[in-house]
PDB file of C-alpha atoms in Angstrom:
ATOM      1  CA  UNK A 115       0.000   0.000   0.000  1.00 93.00           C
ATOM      2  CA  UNK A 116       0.943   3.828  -0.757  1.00 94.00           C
ATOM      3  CA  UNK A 117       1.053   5.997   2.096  1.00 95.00           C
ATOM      4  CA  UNK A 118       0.774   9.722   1.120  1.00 97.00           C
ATOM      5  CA  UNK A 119       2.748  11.869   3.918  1.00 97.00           C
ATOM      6  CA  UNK A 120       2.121  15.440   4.942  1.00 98.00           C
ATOM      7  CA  UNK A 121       3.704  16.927   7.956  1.00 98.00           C
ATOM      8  CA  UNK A 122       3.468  20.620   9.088  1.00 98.00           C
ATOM      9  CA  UNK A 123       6.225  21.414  11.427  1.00 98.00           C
ATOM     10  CA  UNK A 124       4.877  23.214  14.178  1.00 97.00           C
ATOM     11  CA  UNK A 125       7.268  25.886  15.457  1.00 97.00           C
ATOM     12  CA  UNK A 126       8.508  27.378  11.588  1.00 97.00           C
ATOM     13  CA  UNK A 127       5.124  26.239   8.985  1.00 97.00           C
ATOM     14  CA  UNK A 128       7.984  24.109   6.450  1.00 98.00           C
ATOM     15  CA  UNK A 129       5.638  21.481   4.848  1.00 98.00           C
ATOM     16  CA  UNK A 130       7.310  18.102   4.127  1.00 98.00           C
ATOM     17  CA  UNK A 131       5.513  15.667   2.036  1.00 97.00           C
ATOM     18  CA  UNK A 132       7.132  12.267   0.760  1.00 95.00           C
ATOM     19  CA  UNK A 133       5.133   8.793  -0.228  1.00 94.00           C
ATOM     20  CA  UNK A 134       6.032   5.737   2.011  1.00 94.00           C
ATOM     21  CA  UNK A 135       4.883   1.750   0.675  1.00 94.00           C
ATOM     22  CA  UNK A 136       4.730  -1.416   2.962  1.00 91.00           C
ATOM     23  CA  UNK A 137       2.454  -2.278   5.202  1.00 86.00           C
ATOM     24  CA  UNK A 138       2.433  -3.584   8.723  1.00 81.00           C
ATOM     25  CA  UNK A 139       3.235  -6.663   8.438  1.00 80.00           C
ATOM     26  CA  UNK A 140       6.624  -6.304   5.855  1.00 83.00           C
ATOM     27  CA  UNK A 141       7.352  -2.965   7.226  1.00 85.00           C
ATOM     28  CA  UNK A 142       7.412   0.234   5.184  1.00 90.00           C
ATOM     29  CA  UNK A 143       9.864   1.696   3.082  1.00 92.00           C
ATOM     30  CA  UNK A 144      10.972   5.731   1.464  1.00 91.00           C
ATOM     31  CA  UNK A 145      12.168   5.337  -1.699  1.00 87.00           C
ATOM     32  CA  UNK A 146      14.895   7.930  -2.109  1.00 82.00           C
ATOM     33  CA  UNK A 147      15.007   9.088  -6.203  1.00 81.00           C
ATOM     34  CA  UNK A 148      18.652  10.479  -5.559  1.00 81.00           C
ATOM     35  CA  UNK A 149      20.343   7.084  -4.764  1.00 79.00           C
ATOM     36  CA  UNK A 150      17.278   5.312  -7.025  1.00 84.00           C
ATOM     37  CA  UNK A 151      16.645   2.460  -4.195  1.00 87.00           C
ATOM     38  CA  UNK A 152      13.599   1.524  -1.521  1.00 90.00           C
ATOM     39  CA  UNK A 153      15.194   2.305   2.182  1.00 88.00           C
ATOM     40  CA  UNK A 154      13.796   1.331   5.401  1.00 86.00           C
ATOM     41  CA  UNK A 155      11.975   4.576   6.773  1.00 84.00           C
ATOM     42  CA  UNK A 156      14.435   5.376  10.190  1.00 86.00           C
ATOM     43  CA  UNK A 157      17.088   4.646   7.486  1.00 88.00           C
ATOM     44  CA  UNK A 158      16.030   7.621   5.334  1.00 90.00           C
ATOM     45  CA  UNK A 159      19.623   9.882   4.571  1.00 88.00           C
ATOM     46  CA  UNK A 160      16.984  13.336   4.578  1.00 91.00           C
ATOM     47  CA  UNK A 161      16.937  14.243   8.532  1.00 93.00           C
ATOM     48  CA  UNK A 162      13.442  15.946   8.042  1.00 94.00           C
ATOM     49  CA  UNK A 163      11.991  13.018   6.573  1.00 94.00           C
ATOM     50  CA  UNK A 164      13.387  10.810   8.928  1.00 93.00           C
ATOM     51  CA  UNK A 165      12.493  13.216  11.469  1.00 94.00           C
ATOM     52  CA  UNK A 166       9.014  12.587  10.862  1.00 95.00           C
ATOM     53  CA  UNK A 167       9.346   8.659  10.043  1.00 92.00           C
ATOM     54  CA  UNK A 168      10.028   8.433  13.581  1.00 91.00           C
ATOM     55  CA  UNK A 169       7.166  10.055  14.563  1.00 91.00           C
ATOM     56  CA  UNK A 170       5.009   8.049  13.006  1.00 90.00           C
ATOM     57  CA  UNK A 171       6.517   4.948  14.008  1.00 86.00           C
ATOM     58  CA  UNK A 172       6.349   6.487  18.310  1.00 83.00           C
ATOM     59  CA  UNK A 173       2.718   7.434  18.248  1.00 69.00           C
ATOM     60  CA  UNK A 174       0.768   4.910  18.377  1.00 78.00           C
ATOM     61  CA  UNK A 175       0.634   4.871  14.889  1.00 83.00           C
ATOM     62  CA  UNK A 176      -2.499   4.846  12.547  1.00 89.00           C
ATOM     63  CA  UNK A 177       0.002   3.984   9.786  1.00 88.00           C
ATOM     64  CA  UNK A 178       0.027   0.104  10.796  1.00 88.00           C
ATOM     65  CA  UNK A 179      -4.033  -0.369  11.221  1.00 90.00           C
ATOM     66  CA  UNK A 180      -5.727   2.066   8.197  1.00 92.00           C
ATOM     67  CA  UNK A 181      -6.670   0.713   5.368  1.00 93.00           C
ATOM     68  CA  UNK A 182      -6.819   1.864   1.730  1.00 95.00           C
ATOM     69  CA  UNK A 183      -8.758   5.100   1.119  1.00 96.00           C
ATOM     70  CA  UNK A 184      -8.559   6.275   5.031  1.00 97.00           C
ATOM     71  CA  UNK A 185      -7.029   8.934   6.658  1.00 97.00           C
ATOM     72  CA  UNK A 186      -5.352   9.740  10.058  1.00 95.00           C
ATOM     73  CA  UNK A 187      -3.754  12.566  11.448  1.00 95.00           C
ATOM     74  CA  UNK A 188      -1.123  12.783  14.277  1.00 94.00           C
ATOM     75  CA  UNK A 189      -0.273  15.762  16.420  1.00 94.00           C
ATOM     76  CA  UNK A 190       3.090  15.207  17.701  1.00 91.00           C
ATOM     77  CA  UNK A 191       5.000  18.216  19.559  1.00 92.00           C
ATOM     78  CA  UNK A 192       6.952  19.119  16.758  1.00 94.00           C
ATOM     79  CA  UNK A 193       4.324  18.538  13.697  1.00 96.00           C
ATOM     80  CA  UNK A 194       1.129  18.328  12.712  1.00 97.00           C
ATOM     81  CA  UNK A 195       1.315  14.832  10.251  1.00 96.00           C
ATOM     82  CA  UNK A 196      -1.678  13.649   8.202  1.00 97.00           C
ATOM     83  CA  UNK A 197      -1.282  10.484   6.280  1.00 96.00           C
ATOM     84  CA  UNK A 198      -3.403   9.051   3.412  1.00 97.00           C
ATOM     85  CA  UNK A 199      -3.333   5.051   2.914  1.00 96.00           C
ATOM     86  CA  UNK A 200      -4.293   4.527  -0.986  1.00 94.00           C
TER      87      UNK A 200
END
């Protein structure tokens, strides 16, 4: 499954927004278009987007229970993150 990522840092407004695949079983993966290869999300060489991986992985996740077509939002301290399973 695609997971469309959106996250609104709270303290300066920068959006980051990045696709994720897996699912919950296989785990989920970034794949980084500089280096041309699927790598594990905490793996992820951009510190924002990694940033905000781990985020989504401490929360209590929505990422590893919606299914296609849903969508979930998590307010972290540091950003605002809504994710779209398609």
């Amino acid at each position: 499954m695609i997971y469309k990522i959106k996250a609104t840092n709270k303290h300066n407004g920068e959006i980051i927004e990045f696709d994720l695949e897996g699912n919950a079983v296989e785990g989920f993966c970034y794949f980084d278009e500089e280096l041309k290869e699927a790598t594990h999300l905490q793996e992820v060489r951009d510190n924002k987007i990694r940033e905000v991986n781990n985020n989504i992985i401490l929360h209590n996740s929505p990422i590893y229970t919606i299914s296609s077509g849903e969508t979930a939002i998590i307010d972290s301290m540091s950003f605002e993150i809504l994710i779209k399973a398609e």
